[in-house]
XYZ file of C-alpha atoms in Angstrom:
652
model
C 115.617 35.438 115.725
C 114.681 36.773 112.281
C 117.168 36.005 109.522
C 118.690 39.134 107.916
C 117.045 40.221 104.689
C 119.088 39.370 101.607
C 118.998 39.962 97.874
C 120.466 37.576 95.296
C 122.812 39.270 92.845
C 125.993 38.493 91.005
C 129.191 39.983 92.352
C 129.252 42.465 89.465
C 125.615 43.447 90.020
C 126.421 43.980 93.698
C 129.370 46.213 92.784
C 127.208 48.411 90.547
C 124.402 48.644 93.106
C 126.838 49.475 95.920
C 128.706 52.186 93.994
C 125.452 53.912 93.064
C 124.663 54.444 96.765
C 127.956 56.067 97.842
C 128.092 59.782 98.687
C 130.652 62.219 100.045
C 129.984 65.088 102.422
C 132.176 68.023 103.357
C 131.054 71.192 105.124
C 127.480 69.898 105.029
C 127.345 69.559 101.211
C 126.668 66.114 99.745
C 127.817 64.804 96.373
C 127.819 61.449 94.656
C 131.125 59.682 95.152
C 130.869 57.996 91.737
C 129.604 59.937 88.726
C 129.579 56.762 86.667
C 131.655 53.961 85.200
C 133.978 54.188 82.205
C 134.582 50.866 80.539
C 135.729 48.761 77.621
C 134.403 45.204 77.619
C 136.110 41.952 76.800
C 135.977 38.344 77.909
C 136.914 39.329 81.454
C 134.062 41.728 82.186
C 131.479 41.628 79.386
C 129.333 39.067 81.239
C 130.180 40.535 84.640
C 130.382 44.284 85.142
C 129.160 44.852 81.568
C 126.005 42.814 82.138
C 125.413 44.561 85.476
C 125.695 48.026 83.905
C 123.327 46.989 81.104
C 120.767 45.752 83.612
C 121.048 48.996 85.591
C 120.652 51.113 82.451
C 117.593 49.189 81.212
C 115.961 49.341 84.645
C 116.456 53.101 84.773
C 115.151 53.606 81.225
C 112.016 51.635 82.025
C 111.490 53.691 85.203
C 112.163 56.975 83.403
C 115.110 57.892 85.640
C 118.876 58.195 85.511
C 120.908 54.981 85.905
C 122.411 54.413 89.319
C 125.812 54.337 87.616
C 126.101 56.125 84.262
C 128.124 54.179 81.687
C 130.509 55.773 79.173
C 132.288 53.704 76.518
C 135.965 54.647 76.287
C 138.428 53.928 73.491
C 141.621 53.319 75.472
C 141.894 51.927 79.001
C 144.709 54.251 80.075
C 142.735 57.187 78.709
C 139.648 56.186 80.692
C 141.629 56.481 83.916
C 142.911 59.894 82.801
C 139.310 60.986 82.193
C 138.359 59.875 85.701
C 141.358 61.755 87.129
C 140.531 64.928 85.211
C 136.960 64.759 86.509
C 137.997 64.110 90.117
C 140.632 66.848 90.136
C 138.168 69.417 88.840
C 135.672 68.325 91.504
C 138.254 68.832 94.286
C 138.567 65.049 94.775
C 134.999 64.763 96.120
C 133.566 62.851 93.128
C 135.240 60.406 90.771
C 134.523 57.502 88.380
C 134.956 53.757 88.432
C 136.857 52.233 85.490
C 136.375 48.658 84.286
C 138.552 46.756 81.837
C 138.852 43.222 80.519
C 141.383 40.511 81.361
C 145.056 40.890 80.482
C 146.110 43.855 78.304
C 142.810 45.652 78.879
C 143.545 45.777 82.585
C 147.302 46.333 82.394
C 146.669 49.255 80.039
C 145.325 50.990 83.158
C 148.653 50.758 85.013
C 149.935 54.111 83.748
C 146.675 55.732 84.780
C 146.934 54.150 88.227
C 150.431 55.561 88.686
C 149.291 58.995 87.542
C 146.333 59.015 89.958
C 148.364 57.896 92.966
C 151.305 60.219 92.320
C 148.924 63.174 91.963
C 146.886 62.132 95.048
C 143.682 61.923 92.962
C 140.969 59.331 93.747
C 139.843 56.841 91.082
C 138.392 53.337 91.457
C 139.920 50.721 89.142
C 138.172 47.417 88.478
C 140.627 45.280 86.470
C 139.342 41.867 85.484
C 141.252 38.732 86.393
C 141.512 35.201 85.079
C 139.521 32.391 86.722
C 139.719 32.254 90.505
C 138.849 28.542 90.288
C 141.666 27.942 87.747
C 139.599 25.120 86.264
C 140.458 26.089 82.680
C 143.961 27.416 83.288
C 145.825 28.706 81.468
C 143.141 30.804 79.793
C 143.675 33.369 77.076
C 145.907 36.229 78.289
C 146.793 34.518 81.596
C 150.251 34.990 83.086
C 151.866 31.737 84.264
C 154.687 31.842 86.790
C 156.208 28.474 87.752
C 157.096 29.678 91.253
C 153.792 31.415 92.211
C 150.505 30.155 90.821
C 148.492 32.839 92.622
C 150.248 35.798 90.937
C 148.504 37.519 88.027
C 149.256 40.554 85.886
C 146.913 42.511 88.144
C 149.463 42.240 90.952
C 151.316 44.979 89.059
C 148.672 47.377 90.434
C 149.816 46.818 94.020
C 152.664 49.376 94.157
C 150.651 51.836 92.066
C 147.544 51.840 94.264
C 146.752 53.344 97.645
C 144.399 50.408 98.192
C 144.468 46.970 96.537
C 142.359 43.867 97.007
C 141.440 40.819 94.966
C 137.996 39.314 95.415
C 138.283 35.551 94.966
C 135.048 34.804 96.853
C 131.805 36.821 97.023
C 132.118 37.019 100.801
C 135.241 39.168 100.358
C 133.486 41.879 98.331
C 131.974 44.032 101.125
C 135.311 44.511 102.860
C 136.989 45.329 99.544
C 134.367 47.921 98.572
C 134.338 49.565 101.973
C 138.135 49.627 102.135
C 138.392 51.204 98.690
C 135.837 53.909 99.507
C 137.588 54.713 102.778
C 140.832 55.419 100.932
C 139.161 57.289 98.075
C 137.558 59.721 100.533
C 140.571 60.204 102.823
C 142.408 63.421 101.811
C 145.656 62.128 103.292
C 145.549 58.663 101.738
C 143.743 59.065 98.439
C 144.922 57.841 95.042
C 144.080 54.835 92.901
C 141.989 52.193 94.679
C 142.067 48.866 92.840
C 139.774 45.871 93.263
C 140.753 42.957 91.041
C 137.708 40.925 89.982
C 138.312 37.478 88.432
C 135.974 36.874 85.516
C 134.229 33.858 87.040
C 133.721 35.641 90.355
C 132.106 38.632 88.597
C 129.331 36.344 87.313
C 128.892 34.344 90.533
C 125.594 34.768 92.422
C 125.378 35.334 96.157
C 122.784 36.272 98.764
C 123.826 39.748 99.946
C 122.640 41.497 103.117
C 120.426 44.342 101.913
C 122.128 46.822 104.250
C 125.221 46.624 102.034
C 123.250 48.632 99.463
C 121.877 51.276 101.798
C 122.818 54.875 101.056
C 126.211 55.536 102.626
C 127.782 58.966 103.214
C 131.558 59.302 103.573
C 132.613 62.385 105.519
C 135.635 64.158 104.043
C 137.368 65.582 107.072
C 139.092 68.897 107.693
C 141.664 67.927 110.334
C 142.498 70.950 112.503
C 146.047 72.014 113.258
C 147.542 71.177 116.636
C 147.580 74.480 118.615
C 151.144 74.030 119.853
C 152.343 73.524 116.278
C 150.466 76.632 115.136
C 152.235 78.554 117.900
C 155.615 77.216 116.732
C 154.915 78.328 113.161
C 153.669 81.716 114.348
C 156.915 82.232 116.284
C 158.939 81.246 113.226
C 157.001 83.681 111.029
C 157.339 86.596 113.445
C 161.120 86.129 113.560
C 161.515 85.798 109.779
C 162.672 88.725 107.654
C 162.074 87.214 104.208
C 159.246 84.651 104.438
C 157.743 83.001 101.356
C 154.656 80.830 100.938
C 154.681 77.998 98.373
C 151.081 77.109 97.509
C 150.469 73.562 96.268
C 147.505 71.550 95.042
C 146.233 71.048 98.577
C 145.070 74.682 98.548
C 142.645 73.868 95.741
C 141.521 70.474 97.028
C 140.586 71.914 100.421
C 138.994 75.039 98.930
C 141.508 77.171 100.807
C 141.965 79.943 98.231
C 140.106 82.563 100.300
C 141.974 81.528 103.451
C 145.307 81.854 101.632
C 144.357 85.281 100.299
C 143.357 86.416 103.788
C 146.670 85.203 105.234
C 148.740 86.829 102.468
C 146.860 90.130 102.685
C 147.092 90.258 106.478
C 150.824 89.471 106.657
C 152.139 90.706 103.295
C 153.978 87.385 102.785
C 154.497 86.746 99.052
C 152.967 83.600 97.545
C 154.629 81.400 94.933
C 152.864 78.505 93.189
C 153.597 74.915 92.273
C 152.054 73.453 89.117
C 149.156 71.935 91.077
C 148.808 75.099 93.167
C 148.719 77.585 90.303
C 145.619 79.737 90.545
C 145.573 79.583 94.345
C 145.659 83.375 94.046
C 144.372 85.082 90.885
C 146.649 86.998 88.545
C 147.068 90.539 89.806
C 146.862 89.721 93.504
C 149.468 91.972 95.205
C 151.156 89.078 97.056
C 151.315 86.714 94.056
C 154.792 86.159 92.585
C 153.882 83.259 90.317
C 155.462 79.918 89.606
C 158.452 78.716 91.606
C 161.268 76.313 90.803
C 162.574 74.857 87.570
C 159.714 76.363 85.547
C 159.234 79.371 87.791
C 159.192 83.113 87.362
C 162.356 85.095 88.013
C 160.397 86.944 90.717
C 159.492 83.848 92.720
C 162.908 82.272 92.246
C 164.750 85.400 93.331
C 162.666 85.501 96.509
C 163.130 81.754 97.051
C 166.903 82.087 96.843
C 166.949 84.584 99.727
C 163.997 83.315 101.788
C 164.765 82.614 105.443
C 161.414 80.873 106.068
C 159.505 78.856 103.455
C 155.932 77.877 104.291
C 154.656 75.104 102.041
C 150.871 74.743 101.928
C 149.571 71.528 100.393
C 152.708 70.760 98.394
C 154.682 67.532 98.194
C 157.919 69.405 97.377
C 158.663 67.825 93.998
C 162.012 68.414 92.317
C 160.481 70.934 89.909
C 159.167 72.952 92.854
C 162.538 72.961 94.634
C 164.619 73.185 91.426
C 166.155 69.893 92.521
C 166.874 71.382 95.963
C 168.693 74.442 94.671
C 165.851 76.999 94.805
C 165.990 77.697 98.556
C 169.653 78.568 98.821
C 170.002 80.796 101.883
C 172.113 79.429 104.724
C 169.906 78.504 107.651
C 166.666 78.603 105.666
C 163.809 77.062 107.673
C 160.757 75.203 106.407
C 157.161 74.767 107.493
C 154.953 72.178 105.779
C 151.209 72.587 106.223
C 149.762 69.399 104.749
C 146.871 67.052 105.456
C 149.260 64.113 104.892
C 151.918 63.600 107.558
C 154.156 62.000 104.927
C 154.372 65.264 102.967
C 154.370 67.476 106.060
C 157.535 65.777 107.293
C 159.716 66.682 104.310
C 162.681 69.094 104.358
C 163.173 68.746 108.114
C 160.686 71.535 108.685
C 157.985 72.116 111.267
C 155.210 69.702 110.260
C 151.775 71.306 110.535
C 149.501 68.340 109.834
C 146.099 69.771 109.015
C 143.618 70.598 106.303
C 144.993 73.539 104.315
C 142.006 75.790 104.947
C 141.726 75.146 108.671
C 145.507 75.391 109.081
C 145.720 78.735 107.280
C 142.818 80.138 109.257
C 144.466 79.125 112.521
C 147.818 80.573 111.463
C 146.260 83.869 110.320
C 144.649 84.249 113.721
C 147.872 83.335 115.540
C 149.946 86.049 113.786
C 147.308 88.769 113.875
C 148.976 92.179 113.689
C 152.238 90.895 112.230
C 153.299 92.052 108.759
C 156.475 91.959 106.681
C 158.373 95.240 106.532
C 157.730 97.768 103.781
C 161.133 97.334 102.137
C 160.488 93.617 101.567
C 156.995 94.314 100.256
C 158.390 96.897 97.828
C 161.026 94.417 96.631
C 158.335 91.798 96.006
C 156.259 94.260 93.962
C 159.257 95.342 91.887
C 160.330 91.804 91.069
C 156.815 90.940 89.945
C 156.486 94.018 87.710
C 159.734 93.084 85.955
C 158.544 89.534 85.332
C 155.084 90.592 84.152
C 156.734 92.796 81.535
C 158.612 89.729 80.252
C 155.300 87.889 79.904
C 153.913 90.775 77.843
C 156.949 90.582 75.539
C 156.490 86.809 75.156
C 152.793 87.069 74.328
C 153.521 89.865 71.822
C 157.139 89.355 70.719
C 159.112 92.169 69.052
C 159.552 92.394 65.307
C 163.080 90.968 65.368
C 161.567 87.702 66.671
C 158.490 87.498 64.447
C 160.343 88.596 61.295
C 162.757 85.677 61.725
C 159.941 83.101 61.734
C 159.202 81.060 58.637
C 155.893 81.946 56.926
C 152.907 80.396 58.703
C 154.764 79.747 61.983
C 154.062 81.302 65.382
C 156.043 81.143 68.590
C 154.668 78.971 71.368
C 154.507 82.077 73.548
C 152.275 83.778 70.988
C 149.933 80.783 70.957
C 149.662 80.757 74.749
C 149.118 84.501 74.817
C 146.311 84.420 72.280
C 144.571 81.565 74.080
C 144.992 83.289 77.469
C 143.689 86.623 76.205
C 140.825 85.316 74.051
C 139.216 82.841 76.421
C 136.887 83.613 79.299
C 138.219 83.870 82.872
C 136.260 80.753 83.894
C 137.525 78.653 80.992
C 139.955 75.856 81.880
C 143.345 75.472 80.231
C 144.645 71.904 80.452
C 148.028 70.389 79.661
C 150.291 67.582 80.835
C 153.687 67.074 79.223
C 156.277 68.558 76.920
C 157.468 72.153 76.888
C 154.006 73.691 77.273
C 153.466 72.830 80.977
C 156.635 74.731 81.865
C 155.656 77.686 79.696
C 152.124 77.671 81.092
C 153.427 77.505 84.647
C 155.459 80.664 84.265
C 153.366 82.557 81.677
C 149.664 81.760 82.120
C 147.586 84.418 83.861
C 144.994 82.552 85.930
C 141.741 84.420 86.581
C 139.637 81.737 88.281
C 140.401 79.094 90.927
C 139.520 76.336 88.452
C 141.022 77.963 85.378
C 144.315 76.037 85.341
C 144.648 72.249 85.153
C 148.107 70.822 84.422
C 149.009 67.214 85.276
C 152.636 67.449 86.281
C 153.018 64.841 88.977
C 153.470 62.098 86.377
C 153.835 64.455 83.392
C 152.086 61.900 81.227
C 151.987 62.453 77.476
C 148.514 61.573 76.267
C 146.674 62.861 79.348
C 145.602 66.051 77.601
C 142.551 64.989 75.579
C 141.087 62.387 77.981
C 141.823 64.663 80.951
C 140.017 67.517 79.208
C 137.089 65.185 78.557
C 136.940 64.496 82.295
C 136.875 68.203 83.124
C 134.164 68.833 80.531
C 132.064 66.014 81.981
C 132.580 67.489 85.447
C 131.527 71.027 84.528
C 129.516 71.924 81.434
C 129.439 75.641 82.316
C 133.024 76.225 81.188
C 134.946 75.695 77.976
C 137.936 73.392 78.368
C 140.980 74.189 76.231
C 143.452 71.320 75.962
C 146.922 72.456 74.901
C 148.719 69.518 73.318
C 151.843 69.158 71.215
C 152.133 66.782 68.299
C 154.050 64.291 70.465
C 151.348 64.167 73.128
C 148.578 64.086 70.533
C 150.061 61.059 68.787
C 150.196 59.233 72.122
C 146.439 59.311 72.677
C 144.006 61.082 70.313
C 141.451 58.290 70.765
C 139.184 60.014 73.269
C 138.237 62.589 70.634
C 135.929 59.786 69.528
C 134.407 59.606 73.014
C 133.827 63.365 72.970
C 132.040 62.949 69.622
C 130.041 60.011 70.982
C 128.976 61.884 74.145
C 128.484 65.197 72.293
C 130.920 66.893 74.665
C 132.546 70.126 73.586
C 136.328 70.236 73.874
C 138.632 72.851 72.393
C 141.963 71.243 71.514
C 144.813 73.537 70.488
C 147.120 71.161 68.646
C 150.614 72.628 68.387
C 152.668 71.042 65.623
C 156.440 71.419 65.841
C 157.444 68.076 64.273
C 158.907 66.400 67.314
C 159.467 66.427 71.038
C 160.063 70.115 71.735
C 160.747 69.788 75.456
C 163.006 66.751 75.256
C 164.756 68.261 72.241
C 165.701 71.313 74.285
C 166.691 69.153 77.247
C 168.758 66.895 75.010
C 170.587 69.866 73.546
C 171.283 71.288 76.990
C 172.683 67.948 78.168
C 174.980 67.549 75.210
C 172.930 64.916 73.367
C 172.318 67.138 70.317
C 168.513 66.634 70.128
C 169.098 62.993 69.168
C 165.863 61.066 68.630
C 163.580 64.043 69.231
C 162.502 65.057 65.714
C 159.893 63.364 63.530
C 161.893 62.891 60.343
C 162.554 60.342 57.614
C 165.540 58.077 57.938
C 168.062 59.695 55.593
C 170.647 58.287 53.245
C 173.232 58.391 56.024
C 171.064 56.041 58.115
C 170.104 58.747 60.613
C 166.701 60.273 61.332
C 167.526 63.530 59.574
C 165.851 63.117 56.194
C 163.230 65.865 56.474
C 159.851 66.199 58.171
C 157.377 63.332 57.869
C 154.203 64.049 55.876
C 151.964 63.347 58.872
C 148.728 65.338 58.687
C 147.431 65.589 62.237
C 144.608 67.896 61.178
C 143.343 65.213 58.814
C 143.703 62.640 61.557
C 141.586 64.672 63.986
C 139.017 65.257 61.241
C 138.808 61.521 60.585
C 137.980 60.931 64.262
C 134.935 63.179 63.994
C 136.317 66.471 65.307
C 135.700 69.822 63.670
C 139.159 71.048 62.633
C 140.370 74.599 61.991
C 143.854 75.090 60.549
C 145.535 78.441 61.250
C 148.726 80.039 59.995
C 148.813 83.448 61.675
C 148.009 85.171 64.921
C 144.872 86.749 63.481
C 143.667 83.373 62.186
C 144.246 81.879 65.652
C 142.184 84.648 67.264
C 139.363 84.005 64.783
C 139.561 80.236 65.291
C 139.247 80.621 69.064
C 136.209 82.855 68.605
C 134.643 80.215 66.349
C 135.425 77.462 68.854
C 134.028 79.502 71.715
C 130.813 80.062 69.772
C 130.345 76.341 69.072
C 127.450 74.697 70.957
C 128.100 72.845 74.215
C 126.805 69.624 72.685
C 128.677 70.057 69.419
C 131.616 67.766 70.115
C 135.339 68.564 69.906
C 136.919 71.447 68.004
C 140.603 71.048 67.098
C 142.679 74.113 66.202
C 145.862 73.097 64.375
C 148.776 75.558 64.528
C 152.462 75.212 63.672
C 155.144 76.788 65.866
C 158.884 77.317 65.728
C 160.550 75.210 68.453
C 163.683 77.369 68.380
C 161.956 80.284 70.139
C 161.763 79.745 73.886
C 159.912 81.353 76.763
C 161.968 83.578 79.088
C 164.316 81.677 81.361
C 163.393 80.812 84.931
C 167.055 81.255 85.869
C 166.760 77.930 87.618
C 167.971 74.335 87.333
C 166.670 70.785 87.066
C 168.808 67.794 88.031
C 169.137 65.425 85.057
C 172.477 63.561 85.164
C 174.886 63.901 82.258
C 177.238 61.178 81.022
C 180.448 61.476 83.041
C 182.597 60.101 80.211
C 182.103 60.908 76.527
C 184.001 61.428 73.281
C 181.487 64.163 72.283
C 182.570 67.727 72.968
C 178.905 68.700 73.518
C 178.509 66.088 76.246
C 181.839 66.981 77.847
C 180.767 70.614 78.126
C 177.370 69.673 79.522
C 178.993 67.377 82.078
C 181.186 70.205 83.347
C 178.165 72.508 83.651
C 176.244 69.779 85.471
C 178.944 69.335 88.098
C 179.038 73.078 88.695
C 175.247 73.302 89.081
C 175.064 70.268 91.336
C 177.431 71.904 93.786
C 174.575 74.264 94.711
C 172.261 71.450 95.833
C 171.147 71.512 99.448
C 170.195 68.580 101.688
C 167.728 70.494 103.890
C 168.468 68.163 106.793
C 168.937 70.627 109.659
C 165.904 70.476 111.958
C 163.637 73.502 112.168
C 163.209 73.927 115.923
C 160.581 75.880 117.826
C 161.918 79.188 119.147
C 162.161 78.177 122.816
C 163.741 74.799 121.975
C 166.370 76.501 119.812
C 167.446 78.572 122.809
């Protein structure tokens, strides 16, 4: 019997060679699973994964071809994961990046990114480095020692944050780890962060690998069909409903179900509301679109939600912002349907679970209810509610004189900034945001004109995602401009990847909104009776409190020092001109930062909704006492949504 053919490589070299041969396929279209590897090297991976990437790059250069795994040098390990997430989200989760980091803090810096990826159901491969598997030199620099468990390392912190976790202590374990990680990364129901911990000595260890491990491998991304009996149950529920409402989530985008959703909405007349991840599922102006729903929703969507008797969630995980902390869907006897590729999400709210790919599920449901349509009175109500809200958006984008005249010289409202950016960018451009007050304002105000035109990370709402996430989108698609909207708080968390954009000659447009503090948390603090404590960037005053005037921090100068081209604006007209200049900049010209100051006292129109954030039940402060009373009153409207939604014949 002939011995199997082998090739001698280090573990790290095997990882790089394997990843370069992985592909995804959906609907007959193939794509690389890994666009490349983001990394920062240290004593855990410089002689392992770093050496393997170098060897791959030099081999490719000598052959006059692209490396099997493109390498990009990051500046912050958390940010590198955000870049991978931004890329994967824009590519509908069909392509992602690997991320390598050194032992200790280099690897644990990726923990926040791992949580963000898993919470948002976005695939990314993490390769944290570990201390010696042999333990011959223990304890080494940056090694965690626990007297009760010698086999625990800091990398074990990735376990609850990952959809797949393995540690490779012997070369023989690597194939199973790689295959297991790729299985999870390409499973729409299971995807998130996949983590393979690689001890530094194991990375450099040589082994004779079966050559078939490195053969081209294609991972099929499935479209699970809906169970016919469940489709029939949902069809019965829809036909008997008088005030149905669809809530479109991120699953609509990831499955490419926008056209299927539009066909369903147009055929039935059912209005469509959007979660943060689902925004853009229908374009602005679509007759069934009623915009954002929940705590940051439009008054149109929230008014319909309050009276809906059937709520059909498509690709949503029903977060508290979507449900306004379970107060949005307030009608007695309201029923739920959850169309979701993940059974875990489909089973929420005691509804009818329709476990399927969003596109195939919508197509089946559209066929099952052929000929059914909501009555004209409901359709007219939907249209009227939307017209009223759209007029409020116009007034926010172009506020009346009594608002603008009250602003200090050189300040704009945040609504004005969003309006200018929305109106003076191309329909295919991508607006990106993550945390603070802007995601809420964008959710309710932004007019999306393209299925990929809106990218807000709001599963983890992670300050600092904005610039590295925008870098990921720009790397994923160089035919669009990416506009990252970031407040001063988010910018100060992670401006570092501006340097990567300079290094890679990647164009980003960053609209840096300076309001001298945490705008969103300041408003929340005030509403909860905590008087905006700890939310302004000010000197410590003579009274010992942080109320001594604004700090002289020059964020424009900071961005300039990192290599970005910076434009400072002080009026609406200057902002319009700055956007035109940024739009005209070359694709390989690096980042453009537009610095604008806003007045945090001017808010977007209210969603007339609620978000559950507990208030101190006992306090000597009158502001907190008042907020506590209001909290108890609002909480009384919360619903459990525990009553089962039964098929029609079962209910009889």
